[in-house]
Coordinates of C-alpha atoms in Angstrom, one line a residue:
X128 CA 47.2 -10.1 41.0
X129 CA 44.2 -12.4 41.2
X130 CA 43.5 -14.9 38.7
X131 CA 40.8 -15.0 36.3
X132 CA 38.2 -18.0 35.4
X133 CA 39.6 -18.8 31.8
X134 CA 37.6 -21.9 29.7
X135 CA 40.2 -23.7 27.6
X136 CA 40.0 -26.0 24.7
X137 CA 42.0 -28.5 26.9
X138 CA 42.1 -30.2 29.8
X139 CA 45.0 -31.5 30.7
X140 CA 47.3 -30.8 33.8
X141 CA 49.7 -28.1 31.6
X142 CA 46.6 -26.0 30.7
X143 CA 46.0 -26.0 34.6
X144 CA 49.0 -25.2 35.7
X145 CA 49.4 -22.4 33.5
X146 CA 45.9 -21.1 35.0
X147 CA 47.3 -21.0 39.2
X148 CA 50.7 -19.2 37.4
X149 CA 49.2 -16.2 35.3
X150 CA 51.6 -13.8 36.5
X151 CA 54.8 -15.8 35.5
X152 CA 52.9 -15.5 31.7
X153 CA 52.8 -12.0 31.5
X154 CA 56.1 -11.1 32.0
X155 CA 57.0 -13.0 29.0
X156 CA 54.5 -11.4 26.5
X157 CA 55.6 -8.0 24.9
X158 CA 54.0 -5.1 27.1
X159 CA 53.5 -3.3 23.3
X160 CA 51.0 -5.7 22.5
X161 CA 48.9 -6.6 25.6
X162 CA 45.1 -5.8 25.2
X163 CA 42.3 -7.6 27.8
X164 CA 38.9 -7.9 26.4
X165 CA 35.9 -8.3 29.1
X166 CA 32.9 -10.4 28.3
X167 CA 29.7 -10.5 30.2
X168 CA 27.5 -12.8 30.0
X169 CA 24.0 -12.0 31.0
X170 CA 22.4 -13.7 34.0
X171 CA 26.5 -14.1 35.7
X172 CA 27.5 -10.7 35.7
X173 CA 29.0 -11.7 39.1
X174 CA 32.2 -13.6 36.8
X175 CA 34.3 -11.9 34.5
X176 CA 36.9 -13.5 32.2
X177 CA 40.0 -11.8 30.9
X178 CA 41.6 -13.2 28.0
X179 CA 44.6 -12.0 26.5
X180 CA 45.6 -11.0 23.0
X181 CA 49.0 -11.6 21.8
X182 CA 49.8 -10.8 17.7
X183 CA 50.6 -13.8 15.4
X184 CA 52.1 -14.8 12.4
X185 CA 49.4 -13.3 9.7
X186 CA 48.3 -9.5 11.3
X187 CA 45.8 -7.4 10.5
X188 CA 46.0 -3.5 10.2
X189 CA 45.6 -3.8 14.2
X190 CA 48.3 -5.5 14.6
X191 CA 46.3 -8.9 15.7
X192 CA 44.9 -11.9 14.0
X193 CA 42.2 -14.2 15.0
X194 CA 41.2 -17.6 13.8
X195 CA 36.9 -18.9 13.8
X196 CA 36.1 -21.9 16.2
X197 CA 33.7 -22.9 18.3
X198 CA 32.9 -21.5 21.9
X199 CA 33.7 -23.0 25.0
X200 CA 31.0 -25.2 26.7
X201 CA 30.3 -23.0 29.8
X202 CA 28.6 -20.0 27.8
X203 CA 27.5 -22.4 25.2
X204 CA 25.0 -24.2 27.9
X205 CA 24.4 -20.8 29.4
X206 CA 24.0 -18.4 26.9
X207 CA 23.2 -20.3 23.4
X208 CA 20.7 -17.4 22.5
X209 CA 23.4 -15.1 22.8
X210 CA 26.3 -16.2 20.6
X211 CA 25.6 -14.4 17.7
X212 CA 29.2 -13.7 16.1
X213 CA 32.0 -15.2 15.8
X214 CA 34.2 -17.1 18.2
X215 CA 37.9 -16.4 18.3
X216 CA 40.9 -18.4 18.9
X217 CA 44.4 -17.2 20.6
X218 CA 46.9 -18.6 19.8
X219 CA 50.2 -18.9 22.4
X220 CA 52.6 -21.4 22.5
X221 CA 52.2 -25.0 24.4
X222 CA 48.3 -24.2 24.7
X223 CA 45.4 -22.7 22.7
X224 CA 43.3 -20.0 24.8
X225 CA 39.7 -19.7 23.6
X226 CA 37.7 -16.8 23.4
X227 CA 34.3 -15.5 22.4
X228 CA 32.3 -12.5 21.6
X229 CA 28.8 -12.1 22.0
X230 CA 26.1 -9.4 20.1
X231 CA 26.5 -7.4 23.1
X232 CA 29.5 -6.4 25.0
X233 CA 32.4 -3.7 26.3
X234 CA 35.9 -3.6 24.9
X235 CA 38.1 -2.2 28.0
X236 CA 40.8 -0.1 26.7
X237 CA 43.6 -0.8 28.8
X238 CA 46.9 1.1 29.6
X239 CA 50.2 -0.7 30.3
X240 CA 53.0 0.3 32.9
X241 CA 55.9 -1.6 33.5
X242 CA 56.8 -1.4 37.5
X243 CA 59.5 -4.4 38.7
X244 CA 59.3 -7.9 37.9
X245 CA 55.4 -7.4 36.9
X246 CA 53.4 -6.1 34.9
X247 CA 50.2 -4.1 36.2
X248 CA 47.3 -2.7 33.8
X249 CA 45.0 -0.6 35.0
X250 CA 41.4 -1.5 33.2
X251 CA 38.7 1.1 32.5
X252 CA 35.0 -0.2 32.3
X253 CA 32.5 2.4 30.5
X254 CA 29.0 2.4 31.9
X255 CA 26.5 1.2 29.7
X256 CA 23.3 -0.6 30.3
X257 CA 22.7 -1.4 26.7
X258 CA 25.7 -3.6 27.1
X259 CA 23.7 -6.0 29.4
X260 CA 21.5 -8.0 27.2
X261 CA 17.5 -7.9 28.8
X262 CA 18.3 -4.8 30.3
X263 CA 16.6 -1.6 29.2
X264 CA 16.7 2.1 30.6
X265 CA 14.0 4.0 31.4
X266 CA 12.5 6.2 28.9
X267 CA 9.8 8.5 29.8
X268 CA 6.3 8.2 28.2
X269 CA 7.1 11.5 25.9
X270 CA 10.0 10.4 24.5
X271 CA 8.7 6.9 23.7
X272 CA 5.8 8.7 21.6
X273 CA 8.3 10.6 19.6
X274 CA 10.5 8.0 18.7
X275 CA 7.4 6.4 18.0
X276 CA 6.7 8.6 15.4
X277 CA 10.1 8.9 13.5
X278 CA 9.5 5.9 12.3
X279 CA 6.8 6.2 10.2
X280 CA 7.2 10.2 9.3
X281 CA 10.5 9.1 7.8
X282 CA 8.7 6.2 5.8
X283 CA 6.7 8.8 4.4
X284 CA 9.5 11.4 3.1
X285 CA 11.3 8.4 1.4
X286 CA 7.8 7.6 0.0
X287 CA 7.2 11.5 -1.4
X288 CA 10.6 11.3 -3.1
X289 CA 11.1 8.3 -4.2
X290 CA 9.9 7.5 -7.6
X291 CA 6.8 5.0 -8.2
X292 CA 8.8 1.1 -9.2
X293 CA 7.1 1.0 -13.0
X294 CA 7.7 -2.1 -14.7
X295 CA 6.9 -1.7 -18.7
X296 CA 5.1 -3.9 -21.2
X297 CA 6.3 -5.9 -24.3
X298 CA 5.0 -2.8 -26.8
X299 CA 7.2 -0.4 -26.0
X300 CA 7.3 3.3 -25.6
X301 CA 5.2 4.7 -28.2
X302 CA 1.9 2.5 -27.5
X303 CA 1.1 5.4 -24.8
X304 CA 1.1 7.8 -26.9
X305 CA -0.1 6.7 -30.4
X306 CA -3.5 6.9 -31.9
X307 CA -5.0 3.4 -32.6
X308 CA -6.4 2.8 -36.4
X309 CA -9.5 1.4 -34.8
X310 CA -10.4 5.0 -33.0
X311 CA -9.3 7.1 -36.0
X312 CA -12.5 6.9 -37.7
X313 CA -14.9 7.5 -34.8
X314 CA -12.8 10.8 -33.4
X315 CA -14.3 13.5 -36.1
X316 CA -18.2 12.1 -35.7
X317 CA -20.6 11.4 -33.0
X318 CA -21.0 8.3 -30.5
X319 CA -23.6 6.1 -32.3
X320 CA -26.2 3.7 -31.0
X321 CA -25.1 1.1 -28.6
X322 CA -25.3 -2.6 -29.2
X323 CA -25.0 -5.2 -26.8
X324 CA -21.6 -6.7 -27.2
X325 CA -21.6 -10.7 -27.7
X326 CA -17.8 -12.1 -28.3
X327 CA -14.7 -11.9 -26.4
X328 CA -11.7 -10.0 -27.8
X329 CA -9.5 -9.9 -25.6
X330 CA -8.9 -11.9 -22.1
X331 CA -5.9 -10.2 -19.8
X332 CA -5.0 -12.1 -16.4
X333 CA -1.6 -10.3 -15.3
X334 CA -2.9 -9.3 -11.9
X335 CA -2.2 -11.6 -9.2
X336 CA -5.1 -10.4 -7.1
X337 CA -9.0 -9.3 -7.5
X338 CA -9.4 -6.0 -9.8
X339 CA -11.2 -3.5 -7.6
X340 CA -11.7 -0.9 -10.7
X341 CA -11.0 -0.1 -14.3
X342 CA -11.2 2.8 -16.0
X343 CA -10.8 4.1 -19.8
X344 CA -8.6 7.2 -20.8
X345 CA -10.9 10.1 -20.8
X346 CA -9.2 11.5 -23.7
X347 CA -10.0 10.5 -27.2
X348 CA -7.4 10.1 -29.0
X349 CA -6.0 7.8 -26.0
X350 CA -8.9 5.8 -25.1
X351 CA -7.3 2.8 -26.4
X352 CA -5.5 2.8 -22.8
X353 CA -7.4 1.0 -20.1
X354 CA -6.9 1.7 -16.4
X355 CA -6.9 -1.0 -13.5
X356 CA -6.5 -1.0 -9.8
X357 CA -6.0 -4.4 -7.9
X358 CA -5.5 -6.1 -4.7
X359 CA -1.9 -7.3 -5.5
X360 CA -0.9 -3.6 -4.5
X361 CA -0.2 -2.7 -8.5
X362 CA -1.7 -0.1 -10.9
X363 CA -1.7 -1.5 -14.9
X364 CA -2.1 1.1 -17.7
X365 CA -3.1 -2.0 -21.0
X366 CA -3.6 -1.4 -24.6
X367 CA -7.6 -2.8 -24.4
X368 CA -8.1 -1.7 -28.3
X369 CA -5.4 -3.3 -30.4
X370 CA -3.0 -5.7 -28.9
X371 CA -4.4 -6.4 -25.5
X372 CA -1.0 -6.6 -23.8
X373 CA -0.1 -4.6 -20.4
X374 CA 1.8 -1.1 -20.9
X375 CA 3.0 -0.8 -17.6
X376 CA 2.8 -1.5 -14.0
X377 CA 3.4 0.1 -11.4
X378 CA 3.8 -0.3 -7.9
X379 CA 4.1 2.8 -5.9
X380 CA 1.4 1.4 -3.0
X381 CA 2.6 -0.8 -0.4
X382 CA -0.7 -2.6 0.4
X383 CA -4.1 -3.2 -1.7
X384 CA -4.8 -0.1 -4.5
X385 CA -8.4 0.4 -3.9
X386 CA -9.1 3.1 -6.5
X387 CA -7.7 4.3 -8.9
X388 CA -8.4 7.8 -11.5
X389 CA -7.0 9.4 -14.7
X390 CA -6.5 12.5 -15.0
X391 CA -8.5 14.7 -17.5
X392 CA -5.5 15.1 -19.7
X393 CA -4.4 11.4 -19.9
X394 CA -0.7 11.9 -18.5
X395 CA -1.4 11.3 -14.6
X396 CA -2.9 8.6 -12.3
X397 CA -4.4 9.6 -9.2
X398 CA -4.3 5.9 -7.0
X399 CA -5.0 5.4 -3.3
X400 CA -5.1 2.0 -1.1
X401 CA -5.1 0.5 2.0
X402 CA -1.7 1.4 2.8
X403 CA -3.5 5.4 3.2
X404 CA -1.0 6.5 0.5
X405 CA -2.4 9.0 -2.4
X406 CA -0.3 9.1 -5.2
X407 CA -0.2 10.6 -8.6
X408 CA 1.7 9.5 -10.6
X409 CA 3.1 10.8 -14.1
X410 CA 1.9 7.7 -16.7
X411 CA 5.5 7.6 -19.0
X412 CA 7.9 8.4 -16.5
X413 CA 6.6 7.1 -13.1
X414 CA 7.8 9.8 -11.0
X415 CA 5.3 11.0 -8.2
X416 CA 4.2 14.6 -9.0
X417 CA 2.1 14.2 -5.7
X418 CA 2.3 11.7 -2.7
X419 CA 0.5 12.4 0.9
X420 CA 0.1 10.4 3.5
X421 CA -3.4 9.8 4.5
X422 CA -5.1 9.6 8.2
X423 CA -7.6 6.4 7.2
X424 CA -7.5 3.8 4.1
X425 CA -8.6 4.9 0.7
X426 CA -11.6 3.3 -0.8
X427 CA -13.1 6.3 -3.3
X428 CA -11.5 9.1 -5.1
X429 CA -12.5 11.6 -7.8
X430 CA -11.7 14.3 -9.7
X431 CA -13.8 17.6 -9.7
X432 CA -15.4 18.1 -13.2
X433 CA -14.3 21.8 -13.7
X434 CA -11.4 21.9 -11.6
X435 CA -9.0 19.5 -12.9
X436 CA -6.3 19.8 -9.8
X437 CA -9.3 19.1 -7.1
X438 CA -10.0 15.5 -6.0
X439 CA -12.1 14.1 -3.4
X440 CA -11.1 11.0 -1.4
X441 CA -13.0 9.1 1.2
X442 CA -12.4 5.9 3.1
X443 CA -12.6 4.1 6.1
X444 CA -13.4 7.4 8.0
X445 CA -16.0 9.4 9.0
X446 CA -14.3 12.8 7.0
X447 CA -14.2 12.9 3.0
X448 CA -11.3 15.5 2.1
X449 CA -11.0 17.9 -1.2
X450 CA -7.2 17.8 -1.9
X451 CA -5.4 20.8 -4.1
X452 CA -2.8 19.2 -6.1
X453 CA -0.6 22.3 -6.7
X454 CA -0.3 22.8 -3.0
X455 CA -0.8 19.3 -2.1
X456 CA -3.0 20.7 0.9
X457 CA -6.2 19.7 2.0
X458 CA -9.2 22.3 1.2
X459 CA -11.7 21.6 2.8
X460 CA -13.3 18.3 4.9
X461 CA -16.7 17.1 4.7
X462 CA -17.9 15.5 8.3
X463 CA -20.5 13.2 8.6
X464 CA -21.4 10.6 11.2
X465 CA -20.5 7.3 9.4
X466 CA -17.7 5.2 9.6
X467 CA -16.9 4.3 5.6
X468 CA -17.5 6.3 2.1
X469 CA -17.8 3.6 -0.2
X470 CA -18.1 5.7 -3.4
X471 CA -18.4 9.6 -4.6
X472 CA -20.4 11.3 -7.1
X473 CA -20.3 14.4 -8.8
X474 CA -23.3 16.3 -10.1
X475 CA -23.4 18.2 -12.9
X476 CA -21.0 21.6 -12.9
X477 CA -19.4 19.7 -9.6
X478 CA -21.0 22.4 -7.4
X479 CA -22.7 19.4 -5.2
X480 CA -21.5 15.9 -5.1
X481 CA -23.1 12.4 -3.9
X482 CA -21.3 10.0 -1.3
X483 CA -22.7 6.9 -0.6
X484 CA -21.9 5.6 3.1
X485 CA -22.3 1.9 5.4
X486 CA -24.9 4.2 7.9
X487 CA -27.7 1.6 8.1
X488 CA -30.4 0.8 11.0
X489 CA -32.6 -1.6 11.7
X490 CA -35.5 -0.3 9.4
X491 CA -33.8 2.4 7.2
X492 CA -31.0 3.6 6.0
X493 CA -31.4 7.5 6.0
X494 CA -27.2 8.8 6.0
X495 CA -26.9 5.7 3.4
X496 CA -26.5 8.7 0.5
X497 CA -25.4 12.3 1.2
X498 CA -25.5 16.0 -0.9
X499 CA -23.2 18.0 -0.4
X500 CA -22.5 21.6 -1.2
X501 CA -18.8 21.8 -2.5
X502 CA -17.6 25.0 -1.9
X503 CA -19.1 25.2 2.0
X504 CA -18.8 22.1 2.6
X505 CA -22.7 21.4 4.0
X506 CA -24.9 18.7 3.9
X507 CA -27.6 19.6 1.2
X508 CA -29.5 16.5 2.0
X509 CA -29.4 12.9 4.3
X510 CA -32.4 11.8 3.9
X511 CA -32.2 10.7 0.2
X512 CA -32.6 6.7 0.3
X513 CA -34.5 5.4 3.2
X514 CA -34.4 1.5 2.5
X515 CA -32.4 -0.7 4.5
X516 CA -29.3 -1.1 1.9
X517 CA -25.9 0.2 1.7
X518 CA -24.8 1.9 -1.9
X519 CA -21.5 0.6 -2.9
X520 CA -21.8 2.6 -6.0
X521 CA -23.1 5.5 -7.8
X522 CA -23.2 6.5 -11.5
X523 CA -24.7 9.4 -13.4
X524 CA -26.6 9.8 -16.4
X525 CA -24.6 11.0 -19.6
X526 CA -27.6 13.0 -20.7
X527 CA -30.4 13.5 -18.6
X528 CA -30.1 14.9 -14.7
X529 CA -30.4 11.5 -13.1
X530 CA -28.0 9.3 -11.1
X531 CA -28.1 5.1 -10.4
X532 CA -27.2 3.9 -6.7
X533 CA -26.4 0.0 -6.4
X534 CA -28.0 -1.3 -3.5
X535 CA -27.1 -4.6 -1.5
X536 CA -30.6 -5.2 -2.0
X537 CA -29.9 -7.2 -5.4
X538 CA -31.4 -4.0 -7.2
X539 CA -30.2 -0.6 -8.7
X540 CA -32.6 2.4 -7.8
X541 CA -33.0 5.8 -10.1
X542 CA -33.1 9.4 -8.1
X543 CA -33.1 13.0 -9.6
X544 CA -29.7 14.9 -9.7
X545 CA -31.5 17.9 -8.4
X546 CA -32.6 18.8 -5.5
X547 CA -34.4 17.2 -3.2
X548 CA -33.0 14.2 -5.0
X549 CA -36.2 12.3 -5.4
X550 CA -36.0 8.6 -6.1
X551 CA -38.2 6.7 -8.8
X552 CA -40.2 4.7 -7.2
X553 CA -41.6 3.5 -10.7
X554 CA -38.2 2.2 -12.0
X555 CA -36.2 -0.2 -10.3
X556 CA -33.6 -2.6 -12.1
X557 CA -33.8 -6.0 -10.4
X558 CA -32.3 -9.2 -11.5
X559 CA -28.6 -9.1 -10.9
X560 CA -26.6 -9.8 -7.3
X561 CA -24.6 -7.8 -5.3
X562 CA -24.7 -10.2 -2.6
X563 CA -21.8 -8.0 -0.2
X564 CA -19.3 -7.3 -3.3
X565 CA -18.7 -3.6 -4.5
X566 CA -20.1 -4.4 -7.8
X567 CA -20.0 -1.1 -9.9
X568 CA -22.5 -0.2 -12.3
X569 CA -22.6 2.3 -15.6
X570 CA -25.0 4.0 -18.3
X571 CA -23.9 3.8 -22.6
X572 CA -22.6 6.6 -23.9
X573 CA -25.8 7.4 -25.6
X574 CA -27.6 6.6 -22.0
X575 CA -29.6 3.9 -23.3
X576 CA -28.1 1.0 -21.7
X577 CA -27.5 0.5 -18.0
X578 CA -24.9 -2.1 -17.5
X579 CA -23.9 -3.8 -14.2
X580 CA -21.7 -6.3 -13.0
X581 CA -23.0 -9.6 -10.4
X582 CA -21.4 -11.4 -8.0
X583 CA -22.0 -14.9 -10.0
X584 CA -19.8 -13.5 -12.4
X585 CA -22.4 -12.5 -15.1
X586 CA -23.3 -9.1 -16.6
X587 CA -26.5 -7.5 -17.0
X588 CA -28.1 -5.0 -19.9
X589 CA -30.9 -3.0 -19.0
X590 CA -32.9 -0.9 -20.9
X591 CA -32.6 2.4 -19.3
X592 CA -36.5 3.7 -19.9
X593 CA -38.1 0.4 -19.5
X594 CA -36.1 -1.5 -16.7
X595 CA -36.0 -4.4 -18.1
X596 CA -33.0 -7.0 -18.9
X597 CA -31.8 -7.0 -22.7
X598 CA -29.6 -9.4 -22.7
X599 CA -27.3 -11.6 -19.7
X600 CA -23.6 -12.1 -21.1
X601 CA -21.7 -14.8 -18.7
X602 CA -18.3 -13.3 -18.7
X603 CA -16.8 -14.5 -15.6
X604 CA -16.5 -17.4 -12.9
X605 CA -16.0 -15.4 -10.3
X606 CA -17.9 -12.2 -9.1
X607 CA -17.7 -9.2 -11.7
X608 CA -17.4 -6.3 -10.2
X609 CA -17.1 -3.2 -12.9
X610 CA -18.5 -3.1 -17.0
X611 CA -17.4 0.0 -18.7
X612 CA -18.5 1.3 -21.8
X613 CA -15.9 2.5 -24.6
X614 CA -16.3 6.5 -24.6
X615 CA -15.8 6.4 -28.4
X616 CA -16.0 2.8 -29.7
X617 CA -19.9 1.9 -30.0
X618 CA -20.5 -1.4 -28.1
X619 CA -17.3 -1.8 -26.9
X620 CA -16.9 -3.7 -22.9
X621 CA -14.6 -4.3 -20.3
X622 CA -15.1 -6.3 -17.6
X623 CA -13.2 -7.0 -14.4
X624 CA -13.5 -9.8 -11.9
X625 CA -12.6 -10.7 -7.9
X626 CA -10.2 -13.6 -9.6
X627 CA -7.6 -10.6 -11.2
X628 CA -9.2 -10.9 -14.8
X629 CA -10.1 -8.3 -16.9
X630 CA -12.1 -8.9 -20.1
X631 CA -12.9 -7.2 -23.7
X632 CA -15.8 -7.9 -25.3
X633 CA -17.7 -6.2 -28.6

C-alpha cells in the first residue's frame, strides 16, 4: 500500500519513521473502528491526505472524539481563506496526528476486510463539483432566471402572511378608540369660521427620518388620531388632540413609506413605499388584511370617494393602477407617457380623477396634469397646465368645483374641476418656495383659507378669493412639507417637516 503525505504537529525522527512504516500501524488499530477522511484542498487537487480515526477515551454517539487545535502549516499558507471550521486532533499513542476540515469537502465511506497480515480498505469517492471550492457547474440561462426569481416571490408570500411588526404607545389601548372631550362639543354642530392658528401645542419628533405625509382620521368621532408616513420605513397613528404622544408604529415596509391613507371608516391604513409593497393594515391589531407586491415604487395613493374598497396608486412608472381590495386584483391601468405620478386627485362623485406627472419640455409642460375618466380608463384631457413646472400636489376645494396644483414655480395655480379644466389666470398664490421639495398644500374646512407648506420651513395663509398672504407662521427649520386642517376643530394645524417633526398648532 502506498503511503500518504501526512502533516504532523512534530518533527522529530519517530514521527518520520512512523510515516515510511504505515502498514505496520494498521494492523495494530481495531479494523471495527477504522474510518479515512479525504480532504481536498483547492488549487492541489493532485495530493490527497488520509488521516485516520481511532476512538478515545471520551466518545461521542459515533463512537469517536475529537479535540480543537490549530491546522497544520501546509494548508494554513495555502488555503487560509478556506479554513472555516474547526481543526481536529487524533490522538494515538507516541505521536499526535493532526487533521483539519475545511467548508467544503467529501467524507469517503470506507469498507474494511481483513485478508492476511494486512488490512486493505477499499475507498469510495462520490462525484461532486460543489465539493471543489471556485468550481461551479454549468447552469443553463433558463434555469438561472427561475432561480432567480424564487427568491424574491418567496419574500413576498412571507410578506402577505406575515403580520405588520406594531410597536404601541405609552396610552394604551383605548386612546384608539375613545372620543376626546375636546371634539365632543363640535360633533352635533357645524364647522365654524377658520382662524389662523398662532401657538404651538404640541411638538412630536419620534421619527427618525423626514415625514413625507400626514393625514387626520376622516371620521369624527376619531379625528383626534393623526396619521404619518416617514422615510425611516414606519407608519405612526398619534393622539394630535389631547396628549400628543404616539399610539402606535408600525413597520410593515422594508424601505422609505412614501404615502400613506386612512380608510373611510377609521380602522385600516392603506401605506405604500419604496420597497413597492402596498399594505393595509388593520390600525388595533396590525395584521395585513391586504399586501401586494408592486411592479414600480409607490409615491401616491388614494381612495375612491364612493367606492370605499377602490384605491389608486401611482409611482415611479408610467401606469397608475385601480386596485379592488376584496379581490386584491388590479381593475384597471391608466397608461400614459411619463415616467413618475407625483400625486392623484379625485373629482367630485370620483367619476374622473387628476394626476399630476414629471412630463416637462423645454417651453411647456402639456402631460404635466392629466383627466381621466375612471371607469374606461381614458384620458379626458393633457393639455390642462401648459407652464414649464412639475405639480407635486393637488388639492380640491371643500365647497366650490375647483382644484389647487403646486407648481415648482414658487406659486400655486387655481383651475375648474369641470371640464375642460380651465385655469385662472386672474388668481395665482405666490410667495411661498417649493424649491424641488414635494411640499403639499390644502384649503379650510370652510374653504376660506388656502394653506401651504415652504421649503424654508415656514407656512403660508392665503386668502382663498383674494390671493393674498394672511399671515406667515415660522414653524420649522427645515423644509415643511404638508399643513392640514382639523376636519372638526376650527383652527386647528399640523405640520410636518424634512427633519422627522411633526407640529400642532391652534
Amino acid at each position: 500500500m502506498s503511503s500518504s503525505l501526512v502533516a504532523y504537529d512534530d518533527s522529530d525522527s519517530e514521527a518520520e519513521a512512523e510515516v515510511s512504516n504505515t502498514s505496520s500501524r494498521q494492523t495494530s488499530l481495531p479494523s471495527s473502528s477504522v474510518n479515512r477522511v479525504q480532504y481536498f484542498a483547492p488549487g492541489s487537487l493532485g495530493t490527497t491526505s488520509a488521516y485516520e480515526m481511532q476512538p478515545t477515551e471520551n466518545t461521542d454517539s459515533s463512537g469517536t472524539s475529537t479535540v480543537c487545535e490549530d491546522p497544520p502549516e501546509h494548508y494554513a499558507q495555502n488555503n487560509s481563506a478556506d479554513l472555516t471550521s474547526p481543526y481536529c486532533k487524533r490522538a494515538y499513542s507516541g505521536h499526535t496526528a493532526l487533521s483539519m476540515s475545511y467548508k467544503n469537502y467529501e467524507q469517503i465511506s470506507s469498507s474494511s476486510t481483513n485478508s492476511g497480515n494486512g488490512l486493505s480498505q477499499k475507498r469510495i469517492r462520490k462525484d461532486s463539483t460543489t465539493a471543489i471550492k471556485g468550481i461551479r457547474p454549468y447552469i443553463p440561462k433558463r434555469l438561472r432566471q427561475e432561480n432567480s426569481s424564487m427568491p424574491d416571490n418567496k419574500e413576498s408570500d412571507q410578506r402577505d402572511s406575515s403580520d405588520c411588526d406594531v410597536k404601541l404607545g405609552v396610552s394604551g389601548e383605548q386612546t384608539l378608540r375613545k372620543i376626546s372631550e375636546l371634539i365632543k362639543p363640535y360633533l352635533g354642530s357645524k364647522y365654524k369660521l377658520t382662524e389662523v392658528p398662532k401657538s404651538l401645542i404640541f411638538y412630536m419628533s419620534k421619527h427618525s427620518g423626514p415625514v413625507n405625509e400626514i393625514e387626520w382620521c376622516p371620521v369624527r368621532e376619531q379625528s383626534h388620531m393623526l396619521l404619518s408616513a416617514s422615510m425611516d420605513k414606519t407608519v405612526k397613528v398619534w393622539d394630535a388632540v389631547d396628549t400628543g404622544c404616539c399610539l402606535r408604529t408600525y413597520s410593515c415596509h422594508s424601505c422609505a413609506v412614501r404615502a400613506a391613507r386612512w380608510s373611510s371608516c377609521g380602522r385600516r391604513i392603506l401605506s405604500g413605499g419604496f420597497d413597492s409593497m402596498l399594505h393595509l393594515t388593520d390600525v388595533e391589531t396590525g395584521k395585513q388584511i391586504f399586501s401586494s407586491k408592486n411592479e414600480f415604487r409607490i409615491s401616491a395613493l388614494k381612495f375612491h370617494p364612493a367606492e370605499s374598497n377602490i384605491f389608486i396608486c401611482g409611482g415611479f412608472s408610467p401606469e397608475v393602477k385601480a386596485w379592488d381590495i376584496r379581490t386584491s386584483k388590479v381593475l384597471r391601468v391608466y397608461k400614459a407617457a411619463v415616467q413618475q405620478t407625483l400625486d392623484i386627485l379625485f373629482l367630485p362623485e370620483g367619476r374622473e380623477f387628476l394626476t399630476s406627472t414629471d412630463a416637462v419640455s423645454r417651453d411647456s409642460a402639456d402631460r404635466t396634469v392629466i383627466a381621466w375618466d375612471f371607469q374606461s380608463a381614458a384620458k379626458i384631457s393633457n393639455q390642462i397646465f401648459h407652464e414649464r413646472y412639475t405639480c407635486p400636489s393637488l388639492t380640491l376645494h371643500p365647497k366650490e368645483p375647483v382644484f389647487v396644483a403646486q407648481t415648482n414655480g414658487n406659486y400655486m395655480s387655481l383651475f375648474s374641476a369641470q371640464r375642460p379644466y380651465r385655469i385662472n389666470k386672474k388668481k395665482r398664490y405666490e410667495g411661498h418656495k417649493v424649491e424641488g421639495f414635494a411640499v403639499g398644500c390644502e384649503f379650510s374646512p370652510d374653504g376660506t383659507l388656502l394653506v401651504t407648506g415652504s421649503s424654508d420651513g415656514k407656512v403660508f395663509f392665503y386668502n382663498y378669493h383674494t390671493a393674498r398672504i394672511i399671515r406667515t407662521l415660522s414653524a420649522h427649520k427645515e423644509a415643511c412639507v404638508s399643513a392640514i386642517f382639523h376636519p372638526v376643530l376650527p383652527s386647528l394645524l399640523a405640520t410636518c417637516d424634512w427633519a422627522g417633526g411633526i407640529k400642532i398648532w391652534q
